[in-house]
Amino acid sequence: MYPIFSAIHVLTSRDLCRPRLACLRFKTSKFRASAPLSLTLTDTTALPPCQEARPHSCACKNARNMPIQAKIGPSILNADLANLAAESQKLLDNGADYLHLDVMDGTFVPNLTFGHPMVKCLRNNIKKAFFETHMMVQNPEQWIAPMADAGVNLYTFHVEPVEDVCKVTRLIQEAGMKVGLAIKPGTKVQEIEKYIDIADLVLVMTVEPGFGGQSFMADMMPKVEWLRTNYPNLDIEVDGGVGPKTIDCCAKAGANWIVSGTAVVGAADQRQVIGDMRDVVKRYLK
């Protein structure tokens, strides 16, 4: 009895955050297979607060024993928003592995896009696809519950405006979503090192978030290389200016989740472009 009560106490404590909390996974999303509320308990003793955690300290890093896979996720912001459901389904039919939804609040970035009502409408039309929301927002904690209710699978947020990354990560997991950590070009990858073991994915931006028409920043690839070297089983995503001309650079550095906007959405043959880009990533994963 005592170990169970101890684990629940750690889970509900607001003033502490420990890396091994990533191992306490709630299954609550109504878009997942129905099952009783459950969580897996692991040893949570003798761990420092998250702010002092050392890299590779999380026991559940050992759970990353599945080979990483090449995934292509079109950014639907580049689609015809008046026909978003049809455009998104077309991308999926042409081989997209997931849909990347860019959410901007007009504060963290100057542009404003869409929020959870539109995501929920999209989910009502597309039941089974994997949705990632890229939360370019000042207060990502505010939108966790609405996005979970809207049917989001992966909630990727920027660490730059967040004071307590561990708390936000825990709330995302409790809401039944996977966790993505995003960093802008000016953020050193080492600044998120102590959080990587409580995340499912790291997004390295290859343009400044919130601005269109930018060129791909090849000088971001050392971040990707560092992540792949130190976390060989981590899902690493790149976003910004990625297409057939830049995919080789990304894949060679170690990215395996690829966000692509106009290069895929505006392609005459979406299936061909998605397939070709995936093949490049697969080649470097061998």
PDB file of C-alpha atoms in Angstrom:
ATOM      1  CA  MET A   1       0.000   0.000   0.000  1.00  0.00           C
ATOM      2  CA  TYR A   2       2.698   2.477   0.947  1.00  0.00           C
ATOM      3  CA  PRO A   3       4.506   2.536  -2.434  1.00  0.00           C
ATOM      4  CA  ILE A   4       1.199   3.232  -4.193  1.00  0.00           C
ATOM      5  CA  PHE A   5       0.299   6.129  -1.902  1.00  0.00           C
ATOM      6  CA  SER A   6       3.815   7.531  -2.343  1.00  0.00           C
ATOM      7  CA  ALA A   7       3.558   7.464  -6.112  1.00  0.00           C
ATOM      8  CA  ILE A   8       0.167   9.180  -6.099  1.00  0.00           C
ATOM      9  CA  HIS A   9       1.490  11.854  -3.774  1.00  0.00           C
ATOM     10  CA  VAL A  10       4.354  12.618  -6.164  1.00  0.00           C
ATOM     11  CA  LEU A  11       1.963  12.718  -9.100  1.00  0.00           C
ATOM     12  CA  THR A  12      -0.346  15.245  -7.516  1.00  0.00           C
ATOM     13  CA  SER A  13       2.299  17.436  -5.940  1.00  0.00           C
ATOM     14  CA  ARG A  14       2.455  20.820  -7.648  1.00  0.00           C
ATOM     15  CA  ASP A  15       5.758  21.939  -6.185  1.00  0.00           C
ATOM     16  CA  LEU A  16       7.886  19.047  -7.406  1.00  0.00           C
ATOM     17  CA  CYS A  17       8.446  17.571 -10.805  1.00  0.00           C
ATOM     18  CA  ARG A  18      10.539  14.504 -11.331  1.00  0.00           C
ATOM     19  CA  PRO A  19      11.722  13.053 -14.635  1.00  0.00           C
ATOM     20  CA  ARG A  20      10.303   9.635 -13.892  1.00  0.00           C
ATOM     21  CA  LEU A  21       6.811  11.068 -13.915  1.00  0.00           C
ATOM     22  CA  ALA A  22       6.957  10.444 -17.640  1.00  0.00           C
ATOM     23  CA  CYS A  23       6.495   6.810 -16.704  1.00  0.00           C
ATOM     24  CA  LEU A  24       3.127   7.589 -15.111  1.00  0.00           C
ATOM     25  CA  ARG A  25       0.971   7.624 -18.206  1.00  0.00           C
ATOM     26  CA  PHE A  26      -2.742   8.257 -17.873  1.00  0.00           C
ATOM     27  CA  LYS A  27      -5.030   6.787 -20.521  1.00  0.00           C
ATOM     28  CA  THR A  28      -7.895   9.249 -20.669  1.00  0.00           C
ATOM     29  CA  SER A  29      -8.320  10.469 -24.237  1.00  0.00           C
ATOM     30  CA  LYS A  30     -11.723   9.624 -25.658  1.00  0.00           C
ATOM     31  CA  PHE A  31     -10.099   9.193 -29.035  1.00  0.00           C
ATOM     32  CA  ARG A  32      -8.088   6.217 -27.834  1.00  0.00           C
ATOM     33  CA  ALA A  33      -9.308   2.690 -27.329  1.00  0.00           C
ATOM     34  CA  SER A  34     -11.685   2.587 -24.368  1.00  0.00           C
ATOM     35  CA  ALA A  35     -10.095   1.274 -21.189  1.00  0.00           C
ATOM     36  CA  PRO A  36     -10.332   1.866 -17.447  1.00  0.00           C
ATOM     37  CA  LEU A  37      -8.213   4.677 -16.086  1.00  0.00           C
ATOM     38  CA  SER A  38      -4.812   3.190 -15.460  1.00  0.00           C
ATOM     39  CA  LEU A  39      -1.260   4.181 -14.739  1.00  0.00           C
ATOM     40  CA  THR A  40       1.986   2.319 -14.551  1.00  0.00           C
ATOM     41  CA  LEU A  41       3.952   2.855 -11.375  1.00  0.00           C
ATOM     42  CA  THR A  42       7.726   2.964 -11.298  1.00  0.00           C
ATOM     43  CA  ASP A  43      10.180   3.703  -8.553  1.00  0.00           C
ATOM     44  CA  THR A  44      10.119   7.436  -7.798  1.00  0.00           C
ATOM     45  CA  THR A  45      12.430   7.573  -4.830  1.00  0.00           C
ATOM     46  CA  ALA A  46      15.717   9.417  -4.489  1.00  0.00           C
ATOM     47  CA  LEU A  47      15.221  11.636  -7.522  1.00  0.00           C
ATOM     48  CA  PRO A  48      16.131  15.326  -7.535  1.00  0.00           C
ATOM     49  CA  PRO A  49      13.675  18.042  -8.576  1.00  0.00           C
ATOM     50  CA  CYS A  50      13.351  18.372 -12.321  1.00  0.00           C
ATOM     51  CA  GLN A  51      15.341  21.595 -12.390  1.00  0.00           C
ATOM     52  CA  GLU A  52      18.367  19.677 -11.117  1.00  0.00           C
ATOM     53  CA  ALA A  53      17.802  16.430 -12.975  1.00  0.00           C
ATOM     54  CA  ARG A  54      20.685  15.031 -14.890  1.00  0.00           C
ATOM     55  CA  PRO A  55      20.323  13.874 -18.495  1.00  0.00           C
ATOM     56  CA  HIS A  56      19.459  10.221 -19.087  1.00  0.00           C
ATOM     57  CA  SER A  57      18.141   9.922 -15.512  1.00  0.00           C
ATOM     58  CA  CYS A  58      14.617   8.805 -16.383  1.00  0.00           C
ATOM     59  CA  ALA A  59      13.936   5.111 -16.022  1.00  0.00           C
ATOM     60  CA  CYS A  60      11.447   5.217 -18.854  1.00  0.00           C
ATOM     61  CA  LYS A  61      14.120   6.133 -21.376  1.00  0.00           C
ATOM     62  CA  ASN A  62      14.593   2.389 -21.463  1.00  0.00           C
ATOM     63  CA  ALA A  63      11.077   2.165 -22.891  1.00  0.00           C
ATOM     64  CA  ARG A  64      12.379   3.801 -26.070  1.00  0.00           C
ATOM     65  CA  ASN A  65      13.379   0.414 -27.406  1.00  0.00           C
ATOM     66  CA  MET A  66      11.353   0.561 -30.591  1.00  0.00           C
ATOM     67  CA  PRO A  67      13.265   1.513 -33.745  1.00  0.00           C
ATOM     68  CA  ILE A  68      12.564   5.088 -34.776  1.00  0.00           C
ATOM     69  CA  GLN A  69      10.535   5.506 -37.943  1.00  0.00           C
ATOM     70  CA  ALA A  70      10.456   8.024 -40.766  1.00  0.00           C
ATOM     71  CA  LYS A  71       7.340  10.218 -40.551  1.00  0.00           C
ATOM     72  CA  ILE A  72       6.183  12.941 -42.922  1.00  0.00           C
ATOM     73  CA  GLY A  73       3.695  15.449 -41.530  1.00  0.00           C
ATOM     74  CA  PRO A  74       2.326  18.147 -43.847  1.00  0.00           C
ATOM     75  CA  SER A  75       1.583  21.500 -42.277  1.00  0.00           C
ATOM     76  CA  ILE A  76      -2.092  22.089 -43.000  1.00  0.00           C
ATOM     77  CA  LEU A  77      -1.631  25.832 -42.537  1.00  0.00           C
ATOM     78  CA  ASN A  78      -0.531  25.786 -46.168  1.00  0.00           C
ATOM     79  CA  ALA A  79      -3.761  24.112 -47.288  1.00  0.00           C
ATOM     80  CA  ASP A  80      -7.019  25.727 -48.386  1.00  0.00           C
ATOM     81  CA  LEU A  81      -8.525  26.438 -44.967  1.00  0.00           C
ATOM     82  CA  ALA A  82     -11.998  26.819 -46.491  1.00  0.00           C
ATOM     83  CA  ASN A  83     -11.820  23.138 -47.431  1.00  0.00           C
ATOM     84  CA  LEU A  84      -9.578  21.954 -44.644  1.00  0.00           C
ATOM     85  CA  ALA A  85     -11.174  18.576 -43.982  1.00  0.00           C
ATOM     86  CA  ALA A  86     -11.056  17.575 -47.636  1.00  0.00           C
ATOM     87  CA  GLU A  87      -7.532  18.941 -48.077  1.00  0.00           C
ATOM     88  CA  SER A  88      -6.308  17.125 -44.968  1.00  0.00           C
ATOM     89  CA  GLN A  89      -7.903  13.844 -46.005  1.00  0.00           C
ATOM     90  CA  LYS A  90      -6.275  14.168 -49.410  1.00  0.00           C
ATOM     91  CA  LEU A  91      -2.853  14.521 -47.763  1.00  0.00           C
ATOM     92  CA  LEU A  92      -3.500  11.436 -45.663  1.00  0.00           C
ATOM     93  CA  ASP A  93      -4.724   9.481 -48.677  1.00  0.00           C
ATOM     94  CA  ASN A  94      -1.512  10.450 -50.452  1.00  0.00           C
ATOM     95  CA  GLY A  95       0.642   8.966 -47.704  1.00  0.00           C
ATOM     96  CA  ALA A  96       1.037  11.576 -44.965  1.00  0.00           C
ATOM     97  CA  ASP A  97       1.858   9.920 -41.638  1.00  0.00           C
ATOM     98  CA  TYR A  98       0.363  12.673 -39.507  1.00  0.00           C
ATOM     99  CA  LEU A  99      -1.051  16.193 -39.707  1.00  0.00           C
ATOM    100  CA  HIS A 100       0.920  19.118 -38.272  1.00  0.00           C
ATOM    101  CA  LEU A 101      -1.356  21.875 -36.985  1.00  0.00           C
ATOM    102  CA  ASP A 102       0.291  25.255 -36.383  1.00  0.00           C
ATOM    103  CA  VAL A 103      -1.394  27.165 -33.575  1.00  0.00           C
ATOM    104  CA  MET A 104      -0.302  30.801 -33.149  1.00  0.00           C
ATOM    105  CA  ASP A 105      -1.655  33.222 -30.567  1.00  0.00           C
ATOM    106  CA  GLY A 106      -0.484  36.575 -31.898  1.00  0.00           C
ATOM    107  CA  THR A 107       1.646  37.057 -28.759  1.00  0.00           C
ATOM    108  CA  PHE A 108       4.455  34.499 -28.680  1.00  0.00           C
ATOM    109  CA  VAL A 109       4.561  34.979 -32.435  1.00  0.00           C
ATOM    110  CA  PRO A 110       2.997  37.946 -34.247  1.00  0.00           C
ATOM    111  CA  ASN A 111       0.665  35.911 -36.442  1.00  0.00           C
ATOM    112  CA  LEU A 112      -2.710  34.452 -35.478  1.00  0.00           C
ATOM    113  CA  THR A 113      -4.004  31.186 -36.921  1.00  0.00           C
ATOM    114  CA  PHE A 114      -6.636  28.891 -35.411  1.00  0.00           C
ATOM    115  CA  GLY A 115      -7.484  27.240 -32.128  1.00  0.00           C
ATOM    116  CA  HIS A 116      -9.141  24.219 -30.593  1.00  0.00           C
ATOM    117  CA  PRO A 117     -12.639  24.781 -32.107  1.00  0.00           C
ATOM    118  CA  MET A 118     -11.252  24.302 -35.597  1.00  0.00           C
ATOM    119  CA  VAL A 119      -9.128  21.345 -34.497  1.00  0.00           C
ATOM    120  CA  LYS A 120     -12.213  19.722 -32.992  1.00  0.00           C
ATOM    121  CA  CYS A 121     -14.173  20.262 -36.204  1.00  0.00           C
ATOM    122  CA  LEU A 122     -11.343  18.668 -38.145  1.00  0.00           C
ATOM    123  CA  ARG A 123     -11.271  15.701 -35.749  1.00  0.00           C
ATOM    124  CA  ASN A 124     -15.018  15.217 -36.197  1.00  0.00           C
ATOM    125  CA  ASN A 125     -14.366  14.747 -39.910  1.00  0.00           C
ATOM    126  CA  ILE A 126     -11.110  12.790 -39.643  1.00  0.00           C
ATOM    127  CA  LYS A 127     -11.453  10.220 -36.897  1.00  0.00           C
ATOM    128  CA  LYS A 128      -8.261   8.173 -36.936  1.00  0.00           C
ATOM    129  CA  ALA A 129      -5.389  10.365 -38.142  1.00  0.00           C
ATOM    130  CA  PHE A 130      -2.552  11.388 -35.825  1.00  0.00           C
ATOM    131  CA  PHE A 131      -2.784  15.102 -34.972  1.00  0.00           C
ATOM    132  CA  GLU A 132       0.182  17.114 -33.733  1.00  0.00           C
ATOM    133  CA  THR A 133      -0.435  20.674 -32.597  1.00  0.00           C
ATOM    134  CA  HIS A 134       2.598  22.947 -32.717  1.00  0.00           C
ATOM    135  CA  MET A 135       1.708  25.428 -29.992  1.00  0.00           C
ATOM    136  CA  MET A 136       3.392  28.725 -30.805  1.00  0.00           C
ATOM    137  CA  VAL A 137       1.720  30.378 -27.831  1.00  0.00           C
ATOM    138  CA  GLN A 138       2.745  32.380 -24.785  1.00  0.00           C
ATOM    139  CA  ASN A 139       0.854  30.209 -22.300  1.00  0.00           C
ATOM    140  CA  PRO A 140       0.757  26.592 -23.511  1.00  0.00           C
ATOM    141  CA  GLU A 141      -0.720  25.407 -20.207  1.00  0.00           C
ATOM    142  CA  GLN A 142      -3.920  27.313 -20.990  1.00  0.00           C
ATOM    143  CA  TRP A 143      -4.745  25.217 -24.039  1.00  0.00           C
ATOM    144  CA  ILE A 144      -3.922  21.701 -22.837  1.00  0.00           C
ATOM    145  CA  ALA A 145      -7.438  20.676 -21.817  1.00  0.00           C
ATOM    146  CA  PRO A 146      -9.178  22.197 -24.872  1.00  0.00           C
ATOM    147  CA  MET A 147      -6.741  20.563 -27.273  1.00  0.00           C
ATOM    148  CA  ALA A 148      -7.061  17.204 -25.533  1.00  0.00           C
ATOM    149  CA  ASP A 149     -10.826  17.495 -25.834  1.00  0.00           C
ATOM    150  CA  ALA A 150     -10.405  18.379 -29.511  1.00  0.00           C
ATOM    151  CA  GLY A 151      -8.642  15.061 -30.137  1.00  0.00           C
ATOM    152  CA  VAL A 152      -4.980  16.063 -30.332  1.00  0.00           C
ATOM    153  CA  ASN A 153      -2.471  13.209 -30.022  1.00  0.00           C
ATOM    154  CA  LEU A 154       0.824  15.098 -29.681  1.00  0.00           C
ATOM    155  CA  TYR A 155       1.012  18.477 -27.953  1.00  0.00           C
ATOM    156  CA  THR A 156       4.244  20.223 -28.916  1.00  0.00           C
ATOM    157  CA  PHE A 157       4.972  23.467 -27.089  1.00  0.00           C
ATOM    158  CA  HIS A 158       7.799  25.976 -27.052  1.00  0.00           C
ATOM    159  CA  VAL A 159       9.865  25.974 -23.882  1.00  0.00           C
ATOM    160  CA  GLU A 160      11.020  29.594 -24.221  1.00  0.00           C
ATOM    161  CA  PRO A 161       8.047  31.321 -22.507  1.00  0.00           C
ATOM    162  CA  VAL A 162       7.435  28.564 -19.939  1.00  0.00           C
ATOM    163  CA  GLU A 163       8.648  28.870 -16.352  1.00  0.00           C
ATOM    164  CA  ASP A 164       7.826  25.307 -15.297  1.00  0.00           C
ATOM    165  CA  VAL A 165       8.376  22.937 -18.219  1.00  0.00           C
ATOM    166  CA  CYS A 166       7.918  19.897 -15.991  1.00  0.00           C
ATOM    167  CA  LYS A 167       4.495  21.032 -14.828  1.00  0.00           C
ATOM    168  CA  VAL A 168       3.278  21.641 -18.372  1.00  0.00           C
ATOM    169  CA  THR A 169       4.653  18.282 -19.465  1.00  0.00           C
ATOM    170  CA  ARG A 170       2.893  16.517 -16.594  1.00  0.00           C
ATOM    171  CA  LEU A 171      -0.429  18.191 -17.389  1.00  0.00           C
ATOM    172  CA  ILE A 172      -0.155  17.179 -21.041  1.00  0.00           C
ATOM    173  CA  GLN A 173       0.459  13.576 -20.073  1.00  0.00           C
ATOM    174  CA  GLU A 174      -2.402  13.593 -17.590  1.00  0.00           C
ATOM    175  CA  ALA A 175      -4.656  14.861 -20.384  1.00  0.00           C
ATOM    176  CA  GLY A 176      -3.791  11.762 -22.418  1.00  0.00           C
ATOM    177  CA  MET A 177      -1.505  13.348 -25.006  1.00  0.00           C
ATOM    178  CA  LYS A 178       2.108  12.799 -25.969  1.00  0.00           C
ATOM    179  CA  VAL A 179       4.609  15.595 -25.269  1.00  0.00           C
ATOM    180  CA  GLY A 180       6.728  17.497 -27.758  1.00  0.00           C
ATOM    181  CA  LEU A 181       9.310  20.127 -26.792  1.00  0.00           C
ATOM    182  CA  ALA A 182      10.040  22.824 -29.372  1.00  0.00           C
ATOM    183  CA  ILE A 183      12.954  25.246 -29.551  1.00  0.00           C
ATOM    184  CA  LYS A 184      13.443  28.345 -31.675  1.00  0.00           C
ATOM    185  CA  PRO A 185      16.611  28.874 -33.729  1.00  0.00           C
ATOM    186  CA  GLY A 186      18.085  31.097 -31.031  1.00  0.00           C
ATOM    187  CA  THR A 187      17.625  28.537 -28.253  1.00  0.00           C
ATOM    188  CA  LYS A 188      20.527  26.221 -27.519  1.00  0.00           C
ATOM    189  CA  VAL A 189      19.590  22.579 -27.540  1.00  0.00           C
ATOM    190  CA  GLN A 190      21.384  22.066 -24.237  1.00  0.00           C
ATOM    191  CA  GLU A 191      18.763  24.269 -22.572  1.00  0.00           C
ATOM    192  CA  ILE A 192      16.204  21.461 -22.901  1.00  0.00           C
ATOM    193  CA  GLU A 193      18.601  18.627 -22.150  1.00  0.00           C
ATOM    194  CA  LYS A 194      17.274  18.036 -18.643  1.00  0.00           C
ATOM    195  CA  TYR A 195      13.718  17.717 -19.989  1.00  0.00           C
ATOM    196  CA  ILE A 196      14.286  15.332 -22.890  1.00  0.00           C
ATOM    197  CA  ASP A 197      13.690  12.211 -20.822  1.00  0.00           C
ATOM    198  CA  ILE A 198      10.156  13.371 -20.017  1.00  0.00           C
ATOM    199  CA  ALA A 199       9.297  14.118 -23.652  1.00  0.00           C
ATOM    200  CA  ASP A 200       8.236  11.980 -26.569  1.00  0.00           C
ATOM    201  CA  LEU A 201       9.650  14.256 -29.271  1.00  0.00           C
ATOM    202  CA  VAL A 202      11.876  17.295 -29.717  1.00  0.00           C
ATOM    203  CA  LEU A 203      11.136  19.813 -32.464  1.00  0.00           C
ATOM    204  CA  VAL A 204      14.058  21.830 -33.813  1.00  0.00           C
ATOM    205  CA  MET A 205      12.801  24.868 -35.703  1.00  0.00           C
ATOM    206  CA  THR A 206      14.686  25.535 -38.926  1.00  0.00           C
ATOM    207  CA  VAL A 207      13.047  28.944 -39.404  1.00  0.00           C
ATOM    208  CA  GLU A 208      11.821  31.543 -36.927  1.00  0.00           C
ATOM    209  CA  PRO A 209       8.336  30.461 -35.822  1.00  0.00           C
ATOM    210  CA  GLY A 210       5.387  32.550 -36.923  1.00  0.00           C
ATOM    211  CA  PHE A 211       6.862  34.006 -40.089  1.00  0.00           C
ATOM    212  CA  GLY A 212       6.282  32.777 -43.626  1.00  0.00           C
ATOM    213  CA  GLY A 213       8.575  32.845 -46.629  1.00  0.00           C
ATOM    214  CA  GLN A 214      11.805  32.153 -44.746  1.00  0.00           C
ATOM    215  CA  SER A 215      14.714  30.144 -46.017  1.00  0.00           C
ATOM    216  CA  PHE A 216      15.759  26.867 -44.415  1.00  0.00           C
ATOM    217  CA  MET A 217      18.442  27.358 -41.754  1.00  0.00           C
ATOM    218  CA  ALA A 218      21.046  24.700 -42.348  1.00  0.00           C
ATOM    219  CA  ASP A 219      23.001  25.947 -39.344  1.00  0.00           C
ATOM    220  CA  MET A 220      20.342  24.341 -37.110  1.00  0.00           C
ATOM    221  CA  MET A 221      21.522  20.873 -38.114  1.00  0.00           C
ATOM    222  CA  PRO A 222      24.202  20.640 -35.397  1.00  0.00           C
ATOM    223  CA  LYS A 223      21.337  20.688 -32.877  1.00  0.00           C
ATOM    224  CA  VAL A 224      19.759  17.723 -34.617  1.00  0.00           C
ATOM    225  CA  GLU A 225      23.100  15.923 -34.786  1.00  0.00           C
ATOM    226  CA  TRP A 226      23.686  16.473 -31.070  1.00  0.00           C
ATOM    227  CA  LEU A 227      20.247  15.115 -30.219  1.00  0.00           C
ATOM    228  CA  ARG A 228      20.658  12.040 -32.409  1.00  0.00           C
ATOM    229  CA  THR A 229      24.116  11.309 -31.006  1.00  0.00           C
ATOM    230  CA  ASN A 230      22.997  11.591 -27.384  1.00  0.00           C
ATOM    231  CA  TYR A 231      19.472  10.218 -27.778  1.00  0.00           C
ATOM    232  CA  PRO A 232      19.581   7.628 -30.581  1.00  0.00           C
ATOM    233  CA  ASN A 233      15.986   6.472 -30.029  1.00  0.00           C
ATOM    234  CA  LEU A 234      14.412   9.914 -29.694  1.00  0.00           C
ATOM    235  CA  ASP A 235      11.906  11.181 -32.250  1.00  0.00           C
ATOM    236  CA  ILE A 236      13.451  14.376 -33.649  1.00  0.00           C
ATOM    237  CA  GLU A 237      11.320  16.701 -35.746  1.00  0.00           C
ATOM    238  CA  VAL A 238      12.337  19.587 -38.004  1.00  0.00           C
ATOM    239  CA  ASP A 239      10.012  22.314 -39.220  1.00  0.00           C
ATOM    240  CA  GLY A 240      10.598  25.221 -41.552  1.00  0.00           C
ATOM    241  CA  GLY A 241      11.663  25.355 -45.186  1.00  0.00           C
ATOM    242  CA  VAL A 242      11.884  21.570 -45.444  1.00  0.00           C
ATOM    243  CA  GLY A 243      11.237  20.030 -48.843  1.00  0.00           C
ATOM    244  CA  PRO A 244      12.858  17.883 -51.524  1.00  0.00           C
ATOM    245  CA  LYS A 245      15.860  20.226 -51.733  1.00  0.00           C
ATOM    246  CA  THR A 246      16.602  20.244 -48.007  1.00  0.00           C
ATOM    247  CA  ILE A 247      15.392  16.826 -46.840  1.00  0.00           C
ATOM    248  CA  ASP A 248      18.788  15.178 -47.335  1.00  0.00           C
ATOM    249  CA  CYS A 249      20.421  17.684 -44.978  1.00  0.00           C
ATOM    250  CA  CYS A 250      17.785  17.029 -42.310  1.00  0.00           C
ATOM    251  CA  ALA A 251      17.843  13.258 -42.641  1.00  0.00           C
ATOM    252  CA  LYS A 252      21.628  13.083 -42.606  1.00  0.00           C
ATOM    253  CA  ALA A 253      21.696  15.063 -39.350  1.00  0.00           C
ATOM    254  CA  GLY A 254      19.266  12.598 -37.777  1.00  0.00           C
ATOM    255  CA  ALA A 255      15.751  14.029 -38.076  1.00  0.00           C
ATOM    256  CA  ASN A 256      13.074  11.379 -38.521  1.00  0.00           C
ATOM    257  CA  TRP A 257       9.861  13.430 -38.211  1.00  0.00           C
ATOM    258  CA  ILE A 258       9.613  15.886 -41.088  1.00  0.00           C
ATOM    259  CA  VAL A 259       7.192  18.803 -41.256  1.00  0.00           C
ATOM    260  CA  SER A 260       6.732  20.144 -44.752  1.00  0.00           C
ATOM    261  CA  GLY A 261       4.341  22.836 -45.889  1.00  0.00           C
ATOM    262  CA  THR A 262       4.142  24.177 -49.405  1.00  0.00           C
ATOM    263  CA  ALA A 263       6.571  21.581 -50.763  1.00  0.00           C
ATOM    264  CA  VAL A 264       3.989  18.874 -50.047  1.00  0.00           C
ATOM    265  CA  VAL A 265       0.644  20.674 -49.955  1.00  0.00           C
ATOM    266  CA  GLY A 266       1.317  22.578 -53.168  1.00  0.00           C
ATOM    267  CA  ALA A 267       2.916  19.680 -55.036  1.00  0.00           C
ATOM    268  CA  ALA A 268       1.362  18.475 -58.269  1.00  0.00           C
ATOM    269  CA  ASP A 269       1.965  14.936 -57.063  1.00  0.00           C
ATOM    270  CA  GLN A 270       1.718  14.896 -53.267  1.00  0.00           C
ATOM    271  CA  ARG A 271       2.131  11.129 -53.054  1.00  0.00           C
ATOM    272  CA  GLN A 272       5.396  11.238 -54.964  1.00  0.00           C
ATOM    273  CA  VAL A 273       6.874  14.038 -52.871  1.00  0.00           C
ATOM    274  CA  ILE A 274       5.849  12.429 -49.570  1.00  0.00           C
ATOM    275  CA  GLY A 275       7.193   9.051 -50.682  1.00  0.00           C
ATOM    276  CA  ASP A 276      10.481  10.469 -51.924  1.00  0.00           C
ATOM    277  CA  MET A 277      11.074  12.422 -48.718  1.00  0.00           C
ATOM    278  CA  ARG A 278      10.258   9.424 -46.564  1.00  0.00           C
ATOM    279  CA  ASP A 279      12.654   7.263 -48.563  1.00  0.00           C
ATOM    280  CA  VAL A 280      15.486   9.730 -47.958  1.00  0.00           C
ATOM    281  CA  VAL A 281      14.888   9.629 -44.201  1.00  0.00           C
ATOM    282  CA  LYS A 282      14.685   5.842 -44.207  1.00  0.00           C
ATOM    283  CA  ARG A 283      17.991   5.625 -46.013  1.00  0.00           C
ATOM    284  CA  TYR A 284      19.763   7.461 -43.205  1.00  0.00           C
ATOM    285  CA  LEU A 285      17.975   5.516 -40.474  1.00  0.00           C
ATOM    286  CA  LYS A 286      19.506   2.225 -41.604  1.00  0.00           C
TER     287      LYS A 286
END
